[in-house]
Coordinates of C-alpha atoms and ligand atoms in Angstrom, one line a residue:
M2 CA -22.4 7.4 -15.8
P3 CA -22.2 6.9 -12.1
T4 CA -23.1 3.4 -10.8
E5 CA -25.6 2.8 -8.5
E6 CA -24.1 0.8 -6.0
R7 CA -21.2 3.1 -5.5
P8 CA -21.5 5.8 -2.5
K9 CA -21.6 9.2 -4.1
N10 CA -19.1 11.5 -2.6
F11 CA -17.8 15.1 -2.8
I12 CA -16.1 14.4 -5.9
R13 CA -18.3 12.6 -7.7
T14 CA -21.2 15.9 -6.7
F15 CA -18.2 18.4 -8.4
I16 CA -17.8 15.8 -11.6
D17 CA -21.4 15.6 -12.0
E18 CA -22.3 19.7 -11.9
D19 CA -19.0 20.2 -13.9
L20 CA -20.9 17.9 -16.8
E21 CA -24.1 19.3 -16.3
R22 CA -23.2 22.6 -16.4
G23 CA -21.3 21.4 -20.0
R24 CA -17.9 22.4 -18.1
Y25 CA -16.4 19.5 -19.7
T26 CA -17.9 16.9 -22.0
K27 CA -15.9 14.0 -20.8
V28 CA -14.0 13.1 -17.6
A29 CA -9.9 12.5 -17.6
T30 CA -8.1 12.3 -14.4
R31 CA -4.2 11.1 -13.8
F32 CA -2.5 9.6 -11.3
P33 CA 1.0 11.7 -10.9
P34 CA 3.7 9.8 -9.2
E35 CA 6.9 11.2 -8.6
P36 CA 9.7 7.9 -9.6
N37 CA 11.4 8.9 -6.2
G38 CA 10.0 5.6 -4.1
Y39 CA 7.9 2.4 -4.6
L40 CA 3.9 3.1 -4.6
H41 CA 2.2 2.5 -1.0
I42 CA -1.3 1.7 0.0
G43 CA -1.9 5.5 0.1
H44 CA -1.1 5.6 -3.1
A45 CA -3.4 2.5 -3.6
K46 CA -6.4 5.3 -2.7
S47 CA -5.1 7.5 -4.8
I48 CA -5.0 5.3 -8.0
C49 CA -8.1 3.7 -7.1
L50 CA -10.2 6.8 -7.0
N51 CA -8.3 8.4 -10.0
F52 CA -8.9 5.2 -12.6
G53 CA -12.1 4.3 -10.7
L54 CA -13.9 7.8 -11.2
A55 CA -12.4 7.9 -14.9
A56 CA -13.9 4.6 -15.6
D57 CA -17.2 5.1 -13.9
Y58 CA -18.3 8.3 -16.4
G59 CA -16.8 6.7 -19.3
G60 CA -13.7 8.6 -19.2
H61 CA -9.6 7.5 -19.0
T62 CA -6.8 8.0 -17.0
N63 CA -2.8 8.7 -17.4
L64 CA -0.6 7.4 -15.7
R65 CA 1.9 10.3 -15.8
F66 CA 5.6 10.2 -14.1
D67 CA 6.2 13.8 -12.1
D68 CA 10.1 13.4 -13.0
T69 CA 10.8 16.8 -12.2
N70 CA 13.6 16.5 -10.1
P71 CA 16.3 14.5 -11.9
A72 CA 18.3 14.2 -8.6
K73 CA 15.7 11.5 -6.7
E74 CA 14.8 9.5 -9.4
E75 CA 15.4 6.4 -11.0
V76 CA 14.1 4.3 -13.7
E77 CA 13.6 1.1 -10.8
Y78 CA 10.8 2.9 -9.1
V79 CA 9.2 4.1 -12.6
D80 CA 9.3 0.2 -13.3
S81 CA 8.3 -0.7 -10.0
I82 CA 5.1 1.7 -10.4
M83 CA 3.8 0.3 -13.3
E84 CA 3.9 -3.1 -12.1
D85 CA 2.0 -2.0 -9.3
V86 CA -0.7 -0.1 -11.2
R87 CA -1.1 -2.9 -13.6
W88 CA -1.3 -5.2 -10.4
L89 CA -4.0 -3.2 -8.7
G90 CA -5.9 -4.0 -12.1
F91 CA -5.7 -0.7 -13.7
D92 CA -5.0 0.3 -17.2
W93 CA -3.5 3.5 -18.7
G94 CA -4.2 2.7 -22.5
G95 CA -0.2 1.9 -23.2
K96 CA 0.8 5.0 -23.1
A97 CA 2.6 6.0 -19.8
F98 CA 3.5 10.2 -19.7
Y99 CA 6.3 11.8 -18.1
A100 CA 6.1 15.7 -17.0
S101 CA 9.9 15.5 -18.2
D102 CA 8.3 14.9 -21.8
Y103 CA 7.1 18.8 -21.5
F104 CA 10.2 20.6 -20.6
E105 CA 10.3 21.7 -23.8
R106 CA 7.0 23.3 -23.7
L107 CA 7.3 24.3 -19.9
Y108 CA 10.4 26.4 -20.6
E109 CA 8.5 27.9 -23.7
C110 CA 5.4 28.6 -21.3
A111 CA 7.9 30.2 -18.9
E112 CA 9.2 32.6 -21.5
E113 CA 5.5 33.7 -22.4
L114 CA 5.2 34.3 -18.2
I115 CA 8.3 36.5 -18.4
R116 CA 7.2 38.2 -21.4
K117 CA 3.6 39.3 -20.1
G118 CA 5.5 40.6 -16.7
F119 CA 4.4 37.6 -14.6
A120 CA 8.2 36.0 -14.2
Y121 CA 11.6 37.6 -13.1
V122 CA 14.6 36.1 -12.7
C123 CA 15.6 36.4 -8.8
E124 CA 19.3 36.5 -7.4
L125 CA 18.2 36.6 -3.3
S126 CA 19.8 33.5 -1.6
A127 CA 17.8 30.9 -0.5
E128 CA 18.3 32.2 3.5
E129 CA 16.8 35.8 1.9
V130 CA 14.1 34.4 -0.1
R131 CA 12.7 33.0 3.6
A132 CA 13.5 36.8 5.3
Y133 CA 11.6 38.1 2.5
R134 CA 8.6 36.2 2.3
G135 CA 7.0 37.3 5.6
T136 CA 5.0 35.1 8.1
L137 CA 1.2 34.0 8.1
T138 CA 0.8 37.4 10.0
Q139 CA 3.4 39.7 7.9
P140 CA 3.3 40.5 4.6
G141 CA 6.7 39.7 2.7
R142 CA 8.6 42.3 1.3
D143 CA 9.2 42.3 -2.9
S144 CA 12.4 41.0 -4.2
P145 CA 15.0 43.9 -5.4
W146 CA 15.2 41.7 -8.7
R147 CA 11.0 42.1 -8.9
N148 CA 10.9 45.1 -11.6
R149 CA 13.6 43.6 -14.0
P150 CA 13.0 44.8 -17.3
V151 CA 11.2 42.1 -19.9
D152 CA 14.3 41.5 -21.6
E153 CA 17.2 41.3 -19.3
N154 CA 14.7 38.7 -17.2
L155 CA 14.7 36.8 -20.7
D156 CA 18.1 37.2 -21.3
Q157 CA 18.7 36.1 -17.8
F158 CA 16.7 32.8 -18.2
R159 CA 18.1 31.8 -21.3
R160 CA 21.3 32.1 -19.7
M161 CA 20.4 29.9 -16.7
R162 CA 19.3 27.6 -18.9
A163 CA 22.2 27.5 -20.8
G164 CA 24.6 26.6 -17.8
E165 CA 26.0 29.6 -17.2
F166 CA 25.1 30.2 -13.4
D167 CA 25.8 27.7 -10.5
E168 CA 23.1 26.0 -8.5
G169 CA 21.3 28.5 -6.0
K170 CA 22.3 31.5 -7.8
K171 CA 19.5 32.6 -9.4
F172 CA 15.9 31.4 -10.6
L173 CA 13.2 32.0 -11.9
R174 CA 9.9 32.8 -9.8
A175 CA 6.2 34.0 -10.4
R176 CA 5.6 37.7 -10.1
I177 CA 1.9 37.5 -8.2
D178 CA 1.7 39.4 -4.5
M179 CA 4.5 39.6 -1.9
A180 CA 1.4 40.3 0.5
S181 CA -0.9 38.0 -0.6
P182 CA -2.5 35.9 2.6
N183 CA -1.5 33.0 0.7
L184 CA 1.9 32.1 1.3
N185 CA 2.1 30.1 -1.8
M186 CA 0.9 33.1 -3.9
R187 CA 4.0 35.3 -2.7
D188 CA 6.3 35.4 -6.1
P189 CA 7.0 31.4 -5.3
A190 CA 9.5 29.3 -7.5
I191 CA 9.1 28.7 -11.3
Y192 CA 12.4 27.1 -12.5
R193 CA 15.4 26.4 -10.5
I194 CA 19.3 25.6 -11.4
K195 CA 20.4 22.0 -11.0
K196 CA 22.7 20.3 -12.6
A197 CA 22.2 17.1 -12.7
A198 CA 21.5 14.4 -15.0
H199 CA 17.5 12.9 -15.6
H200 CA 16.8 9.6 -15.9
R201 CA 15.2 10.6 -19.2
T202 CA 16.6 13.8 -20.6
G203 CA 20.2 13.0 -19.7
E204 CA 22.3 16.2 -19.7
K205 CA 19.9 18.4 -21.9
W206 CA 18.7 20.4 -18.8
L207 CA 20.6 22.7 -16.4
I208 CA 17.3 23.9 -14.9
Y209 CA 14.0 22.3 -13.7
P210 CA 10.2 22.9 -13.3
M211 CA 9.2 23.3 -9.8
Y212 CA 6.2 20.8 -9.3
D213 CA 3.6 23.7 -8.7
Y214 CA 4.4 25.1 -12.0
A215 CA 4.9 21.9 -14.0
H216 CA 1.7 20.3 -12.7
C217 CA -0.8 22.4 -13.5
V218 CA 0.3 22.9 -16.7
S219 CA 1.1 19.0 -17.6
D220 CA -2.5 18.4 -16.5
A221 CA -3.9 21.4 -19.2
I222 CA -1.6 19.8 -21.7
E223 CA -3.1 16.4 -21.5
G224 CA -6.8 18.1 -21.3
I225 CA -7.4 16.4 -17.6
S226 CA -10.1 17.5 -16.6
H227 CA -10.7 16.8 -12.9
S228 CA -7.0 17.1 -10.9
I229 CA -7.3 15.1 -7.9
C230 CA -4.6 15.7 -5.1
T231 CA -4.4 15.4 -1.3
L232 CA -5.2 18.2 1.2
E233 CA -2.0 19.7 1.5
F234 CA -2.3 21.1 -2.1
E235 CA -5.7 22.6 -0.9
D236 CA -3.3 26.1 -0.9
H237 CA -1.6 25.7 -3.8
R238 CA -5.0 25.5 -5.5
P239 CA -4.9 29.5 -6.1
L240 CA -1.4 29.2 -7.6
Y241 CA -2.9 26.1 -10.4
D242 CA -5.2 28.5 -11.0
W243 CA -3.2 31.9 -11.7
F244 CA -0.8 30.0 -13.9
L245 CA -3.2 28.5 -16.5
E246 CA -4.9 32.1 -16.3
V247 CA -2.0 34.0 -16.9
L248 CA -0.9 31.9 -19.5
D249 CA -4.9 32.0 -21.1
W250 CA -5.0 28.5 -21.2
P251 CA -8.1 27.7 -23.2
Q252 CA -11.2 26.3 -21.5
P253 CA -11.8 23.9 -20.2
R254 CA -9.0 24.1 -17.8
P255 CA -8.8 21.4 -15.5
R256 CA -10.4 22.1 -11.9
Q257 CA -7.8 20.9 -9.0
I258 CA -10.0 18.9 -6.1
E259 CA -8.4 17.8 -2.8
F260 CA -9.3 15.0 -0.7
A261 CA -7.9 13.6 2.6
R262 CA -4.5 11.2 2.3
L263 CA -4.8 7.9 3.5
N264 CA -3.3 7.4 7.0
L265 CA -3.4 3.7 8.2
E266 CA -2.8 3.1 11.9
Y267 CA 0.5 1.2 12.7
A268 CA 2.2 1.7 9.4
M269 CA 4.4 4.3 8.0
M270 CA 3.9 6.0 4.7
S271 CA 6.5 8.9 4.0
K272 CA 8.6 7.9 1.4
R273 CA 11.7 8.9 3.2
K274 CA 11.1 6.6 6.5
L275 CA 10.2 3.5 4.0
L276 CA 13.8 4.7 2.2
Q277 CA 15.4 4.3 5.7
L278 CA 13.5 1.2 6.5
V279 CA 14.8 -0.5 3.6
G280 CA 18.1 1.4 3.7
D281 CA 18.7 0.6 7.2
N282 CA 17.8 -3.3 6.4
L283 CA 15.2 -2.7 9.2
V284 CA 13.5 -4.8 7.1
D285 CA 14.1 -7.2 4.0
G286 CA 13.8 -5.0 1.0
W287 CA 11.3 -3.2 -0.7
D288 CA 8.8 -6.0 -0.9
D289 CA 9.4 -7.2 2.5
P290 CA 5.4 -8.3 3.6
R291 CA 5.7 -6.0 6.7
L292 CA 5.3 -2.8 4.4
P293 CA 2.9 -1.3 3.1
T294 CA 4.4 -1.1 0.0
I295 CA 2.2 -2.0 -2.9
A296 CA 5.1 -4.6 -3.9
A297 CA 5.1 -6.0 -0.2
I298 CA 1.2 -6.1 0.0
R299 CA 1.3 -8.1 -2.9
R300 CA 3.7 -10.8 -1.9
R301 CA 2.1 -11.2 1.4
G302 CA -0.4 -12.5 -0.5
F303 CA -3.3 -9.7 -0.5
T304 CA -5.1 -9.7 -3.7
P305 CA -6.0 -7.0 -5.6
S306 CA -9.4 -6.9 -5.3
S307 CA -9.4 -6.7 -1.8
I308 CA -7.1 -3.6 -2.1
R309 CA -9.7 -2.4 -4.7
L310 CA -12.3 -2.9 -1.6
F311 CA -10.5 -1.5 0.9
C312 CA -10.1 1.3 -0.8
E313 CA -13.4 1.6 -1.9
R314 CA -15.2 0.9 1.8
I315 CA -12.5 3.6 3.4
G316 CA -14.3 6.1 0.9
V317 CA -13.0 9.5 0.4
A318 CA -13.4 12.6 2.6
K319 CA -12.3 16.4 3.0
N320 CA -10.9 15.9 6.6
D321 CA -7.9 13.8 7.6
S322 CA -8.4 10.6 9.8
W323 CA -6.5 7.7 10.6
I324 CA -7.7 4.1 9.0
E325 CA -7.5 1.2 11.8
M326 CA -5.5 -2.0 10.1
G327 CA -8.9 -3.7 10.9
W328 CA -10.1 -2.3 7.7
L329 CA -7.6 -3.6 5.5
E330 CA -8.0 -7.1 7.3
R331 CA -11.3 -7.1 7.0
A332 CA -11.2 -6.7 2.9
A333 CA -8.8 -9.2 3.0
R334 CA -10.8 -11.8 4.7
D335 CA -14.4 -10.8 2.7
D336 CA -12.4 -11.0 -0.3
L337 CA -10.2 -14.4 0.3
N338 CA -12.9 -16.5 2.4
P339 CA -15.5 -17.3 -1.0
S340 CA -12.4 -17.6 -2.9
V341 CA -9.4 -19.9 -1.3
R342 CA -9.5 -23.4 -0.5
R343 CA -9.2 -24.9 3.3
A344 CA -6.1 -26.8 3.8
M345 CA -4.2 -27.9 7.1
A346 CA -1.0 -27.1 8.4
V347 CA 0.4 -27.4 11.6
L348 CA 2.9 -24.3 12.5
D349 CA 4.3 -25.5 15.8
P350 CA 4.0 -29.1 15.7
V351 CA 4.0 -31.6 18.7
K352 CA 3.5 -35.5 18.2
V353 CA 0.5 -37.4 19.1
V354 CA 0.4 -41.1 18.8
V355 CA -2.7 -42.8 18.8
E356 CA -2.0 -46.0 20.4
N357 CA -5.0 -47.9 18.9
I358 CA -4.2 -47.4 15.5
P359 CA -1.6 -49.7 14.4
E360 CA 1.8 -48.7 13.0
G361 CA 2.2 -48.4 9.0
E362 CA -1.8 -48.1 9.2
E363 CA -3.0 -45.2 6.8
R364 CA -7.0 -44.5 6.6
R365 CA -7.6 -42.6 4.1
I366 CA -10.0 -39.8 4.2
E367 CA -11.6 -37.8 1.1
A368 CA -11.7 -33.9 2.3
T369 CA -13.1 -30.9 0.3
Y370 CA -11.5 -28.1 0.0
F371 CA -14.6 -26.1 0.5
P372 CA -17.1 -27.4 2.3
D373 CA -19.7 -24.7 2.3
D374 CA -20.1 -25.7 -1.5
P375 CA -18.0 -29.4 -1.8
G376 CA -17.9 -29.0 -5.9
R377 CA -16.4 -25.6 -6.5
F378 CA -12.9 -27.2 -5.6
G379 CA -13.0 -30.7 -5.7
A380 CA -11.7 -32.8 -2.8
R381 CA -8.5 -33.8 -1.4
E382 CA -6.9 -36.9 0.1
L383 CA -5.6 -36.9 4.1
F384 CA -4.4 -39.6 5.8
M385 CA -5.0 -40.4 9.6
T386 CA -2.2 -42.6 10.9
R387 CA -0.8 -43.5 14.2
E388 CA 1.4 -40.6 14.7
V389 CA -0.2 -37.2 13.9
L390 CA 0.8 -33.8 14.9
I391 CA -1.2 -31.0 16.0
D392 CA -0.2 -27.3 17.1
R393 CA 1.4 -26.9 20.5
E394 CA -1.5 -24.4 21.2
D395 CA -4.2 -27.0 21.1
F396 CA -3.0 -28.6 24.5
M397 CA -2.4 -27.7 27.5
A398 CA -0.6 -30.2 30.6
E399 CA -2.0 -27.8 32.8
P400 CA -5.0 -26.6 31.6
T401 CA -6.2 -22.9 32.6
E402 CA -10.0 -22.0 32.9
G403 CA -11.8 -21.7 29.8
F404 CA -9.5 -23.8 27.8
F405 CA -11.2 -26.3 25.5
R406 CA -9.0 -28.0 23.6
L407 CA -6.8 -31.2 24.3
V408 CA -5.9 -31.8 27.8
P409 CA -5.0 -34.9 29.9
G410 CA -8.0 -36.9 30.2
G411 CA -10.0 -34.7 27.5
E412 CA -10.8 -35.2 24.0
V413 CA -11.2 -33.4 20.7
R414 CA -12.2 -34.4 17.5
L415 CA -9.5 -34.3 14.8
R416 CA -11.1 -32.2 11.6
W417 CA -12.5 -34.3 9.0
S418 CA -11.3 -37.8 10.6
C419 CA -11.8 -39.3 14.5
Y420 CA -12.0 -38.1 18.0
I421 CA -8.9 -38.7 20.4
R422 CA -8.9 -38.9 24.1
C423 CA -5.7 -38.0 26.0
V424 CA -4.1 -40.9 27.9
G425 CA -1.0 -39.5 28.8
F426 CA 1.8 -37.4 27.9
E427 CA 6.0 -37.1 27.6
A428 CA 7.6 -33.6 28.8
G429 CA 11.1 -32.9 28.4
P430 CA 13.0 -31.6 32.0
D431 CA 12.1 -27.8 30.6
G432 CA 8.3 -28.8 30.9
K433 CA 7.6 -28.6 27.5
V434 CA 5.6 -31.4 26.1
T435 CA 7.1 -33.7 23.8
L436 CA 5.0 -36.4 23.2
I437 CA 0.8 -37.2 23.7
R438 CA -0.9 -40.0 23.7
C439 CA -4.1 -40.6 22.9
L440 CA -7.4 -43.3 22.0
A441 CA -9.0 -42.9 18.5
S442 CA -12.8 -43.7 18.2
E443 CA -15.5 -42.8 15.5
E444 CA -17.6 -41.7 18.3
P445 CA -16.5 -39.6 21.4
Q446 CA -15.7 -41.3 24.4
L447 CA -16.4 -39.2 27.3
P448 CA -20.0 -38.0 28.2
A449 CA -20.7 -34.2 27.1
K450 CA -20.3 -31.7 29.5
K451 CA -23.1 -29.5 29.8
G452 CA -24.1 -30.6 26.4
R453 CA -20.7 -29.3 24.8
R454 CA -19.5 -31.3 21.8
P455 CA -15.7 -31.8 22.1
N456 CA -13.8 -29.0 20.0
I457 CA -12.5 -29.9 16.6
I458 CA -8.7 -28.8 16.2
H459 CA -6.3 -29.4 12.7
W460 CA -4.0 -31.6 12.5
V461 CA -1.6 -33.7 10.0
S462 CA -0.5 -36.9 9.7
A463 CA 3.6 -37.2 11.2
T464 CA 4.4 -39.2 8.3
R465 CA 2.1 -37.9 5.4
S466 CA 2.5 -34.1 5.5
Q467 CA 5.1 -31.5 4.0
P468 CA 7.8 -29.9 5.7
A469 CA 7.2 -25.9 5.5
V470 CA 8.6 -22.5 6.9
V471 CA 5.7 -20.4 8.0
R472 CA 6.1 -16.9 8.4
L473 CA 3.2 -14.7 10.6
Y474 CA 3.7 -11.0 10.4
D475 CA 2.4 -8.1 12.8
R476 CA 2.1 -4.8 12.7
L477 CA 5.6 -3.0 12.1
F478 CA 4.8 -0.4 14.5
S479 CA 4.2 -1.1 18.0
V480 CA 2.5 2.6 18.5
P481 CA -0.8 3.1 16.5
R482 CA 0.4 6.7 14.9
P483 CA 4.2 6.2 14.4
T484 CA 5.9 9.7 14.0
G485 CA 9.2 7.8 12.6
D486 CA 11.5 7.4 16.0
L487 CA 12.4 3.8 14.5
S488 CA 14.4 2.2 17.2
A489 CA 11.4 3.0 19.7
E490 CA 8.3 2.6 17.8
L491 CA 9.1 -0.6 15.6
N492 CA 7.6 -3.7 16.7
P493 CA 10.5 -6.3 17.6
H494 CA 7.8 -9.3 17.0
S495 CA 6.7 -8.1 13.7
L496 CA 7.7 -11.2 12.0
I497 CA 7.2 -14.9 13.7
L498 CA 9.4 -17.6 11.8
R499 CA 7.5 -21.1 12.3
E500 CA 10.7 -23.1 10.8
H501 CA 9.3 -26.5 11.4
A502 CA 5.6 -25.9 10.1
R503 CA 4.2 -29.5 8.4
L504 CA 1.4 -29.0 5.8
E505 CA -1.3 -31.9 4.8
P506 CA -0.1 -33.8 1.7
A507 CA -2.0 -31.7 -0.9
L508 CA -0.2 -28.5 -0.7
A509 CA 3.0 -30.6 -1.9
A510 CA 2.0 -29.3 -4.8
A511 CA 0.9 -25.5 -3.8
A512 CA 2.6 -23.3 -6.3
P513 CA 3.8 -19.7 -5.7
W514 CA 1.4 -17.3 -5.3
D515 CA -1.2 -20.2 -4.5
R516 CA -3.9 -18.9 -1.6
F517 CA -5.0 -21.0 1.3
Q518 CA -7.2 -21.1 4.3
F519 CA -5.5 -22.6 6.9
E520 CA -8.0 -23.7 9.0
R521 CA -8.2 -22.1 12.2
L522 CA -4.9 -20.6 11.8
G523 CA -5.9 -17.6 8.8
Y524 CA -5.3 -16.9 5.0
F525 CA -1.9 -18.0 3.5
M526 CA 0.0 -17.7 0.5
R527 CA 3.0 -19.2 -0.9
D528 CA 6.1 -16.9 -1.2
P529 CA 6.9 -16.6 -4.9
V530 CA 10.7 -15.7 -4.2
E531 CA 11.6 -17.4 -1.0
G532 CA 12.0 -21.5 -0.6
T533 CA 11.0 -22.0 -4.8
G534 CA 14.5 -23.4 -5.6
P535 CA 14.4 -27.6 -6.6
G536 CA 14.2 -29.3 -2.9
E537 CA 14.1 -25.9 -1.4
V538 CA 11.3 -26.2 1.7
P539 CA 8.4 -23.9 1.0
V540 CA 7.7 -21.0 2.4
F541 CA 4.2 -19.7 3.2
N542 CA 3.0 -16.1 4.6
R543 CA 0.2 -15.5 6.6
I544 CA -1.8 -12.8 4.9
V545 CA -4.5 -12.2 7.8
T546 CA -5.6 -14.3 10.7
L547 CA -9.2 -15.4 10.6
K548 CA -10.3 -13.7 13.2
D549 CA -10.5 -9.5 13.8
G550 CA -7.4 -9.5 16.3
F551 CA -8.2 -6.0 16.2
A552 CA -11.2 -5.7 17.1
K553 CA -10.7 -8.1 20.2
E554 CA -7.5 -5.9 21.4
A555 CA -10.2 -2.8 21.2
R556 CA -12.5 -4.6 23.3
K557 CA -9.9 -5.8 25.7
A558 CA -8.6 -2.2 25.9
K559 CA -12.5 -0.8 26.8
A560 CA -12.8 -3.2 28.9
Ligands
LIG626 P1 6.3 12.9 -1.5 O1 6.6 12.6 -0.1 O2 7.3 12.3 -2.3 O3 5.3 13.9 -1.9 P2 3.6 11.8 -2.4 O4 3.6 10.3 -1.3 O5 3.3 12.6 -2.2 O6 5.6 11.4 -1.8 P3 3.8 10.9 -4.9 O7 4.4 10.3 -6.1 O8 3.9 12.8 -5.4 O9 4.0 10.7 -3.7 O10 2.2 10.8 -5.0 C1 1.6 10.7 -6.2 C2 0.0 10.6 -5.8 O11 -0.5 10.0 -4.7 C3 -0.2 12.1 -5.8 O12 -1.5 12.5 -6.3 C4 -0.4 11.9 -4.3 O13 -1.6 12.7 -3.5 C5 -1.4 10.6 -3.7 N1 -1.0 10.1 -2.4 C6 0.8 10.1 -2.0 N2 0.1 9.6 -1.0 C7 -1.2 9.0 -0.7 C8 -1.9 9.0 0.3 N3 -1.4 8.6 1.8 N4 -3.1 8.9 0.4 C9 -3.8 9.4 -0.8 N5 -2.9 9.8 -1.7 C10 -1.7 9.5 -1.8
LIG627 MG1 4.0 14.6 -3.8

């Protein structure tokens, strides 16, 4: 039964009605990816919806590979899809289904359609088919092959199967209504000739069923109760129901329900465009953390629970909309905030010499990993030394208005350590600061300005810290609703590398997949692929910043 805290949505309302009326006694859903690419965050919405609904109603969900198109499908995709669904935390009961398992049954059903006079073999060319189809305002015309006798249709269809004809020469189509106001009902194709090897059935089949036909029959074979799909299939629903009706499929038959697909701002979800991004090396493979693929999201460091939280929060609706990236980021923060250790890293270090700490002295500091609940993760050691590193952003030689971090003559506090007051600095010929000189103290050295205590900044010891490469990600596209013109719309600064970052000593023990909040900088995860060999410098990916940069930008844009 639906849990109370889950918001009611129109799909649940449908299911509740169906159960009340006794149309179904059990809820069975399916997730039906075509194995022709990697899954993306849009698929995650569909996965969470299908698996989540079935689980709430005590039912089950089938993972079914919709592998009816041999040309584009590959085993690599099947494997990645399974990995992604599993990673998201869902279980399809051990046995994956394949539409190709039903090829024989689908073929038999097609013969049945022919015998009942609901299908015929047509020989119009693709161009002619288009011309005969008519338009939204004009009815179509009947194909000259429409009234072929049943025996001839059967014979032709069997010969299509036997490989007697070339691709495109003939196809099997439904005999419905060329004048239907719904173009999908104007004698749609059921089978076409395709002489291609299939990743599972090999060379066995030379004809392949079309999606609209294969999908409803596959759902029916598996006893699916609710076949949830995206809105573009709304106009296909009459066809979905028609096939099962003319096949006299026993009740209860599956019910198709449509919802709005996820569009995420600054991202691109079309498989074709993702393939192009990867194929043209515009990104670094399917799991490049800038992509919206699940493989990329995982590698970047998002947790499965944050993706589930995101999908639950955006909900399901019946009208298409664009979701701001901020929703995904907020879900990540809300999920990571209570669950990861705090630590310090300096991404773009500049050296500070603390002149009143003697050379060689190391003041040991015990700092908890989770100050709000010190017992949760225990503590780690930091070392205050004469030379420390701070982030370049935290010092300004000529401060601008409103800059409250370290400035000449000013003072800040080092997190977990002392106050430092800047007594001088050195800069190169280009004006770039190379060294800052400070004096340390346990208490502030300057009178408070307007009651303001010195700001706290993060730091690491220059001598007791670890090198690391840190990757900062920005949106892949520079426009909120990319159209796919990659050369114009890609954000050239979507990846910023910090190759000389330094981490506090305890992070030497961080394993791949370990996540931290680097204080003031965001949430990070140690990359599981790069920088993992012996002696290699570890790589950390920024999952998300601490603050909602997008909200800030939106406010700025409005102001
Ligand atoms: P294609 O462009 O190849 O049709 P697709 O994105 O529809 O790609 P499928 O493998 O057919 O990919 O999708 C599997 C399931 O995921 C379908 O049920 C589909 O409705 C759903 N799905 C795909 N994209 C989204 C999205 N952006 N939001 C929600 N669900 C989606
Ligand atoms: Mg699809």
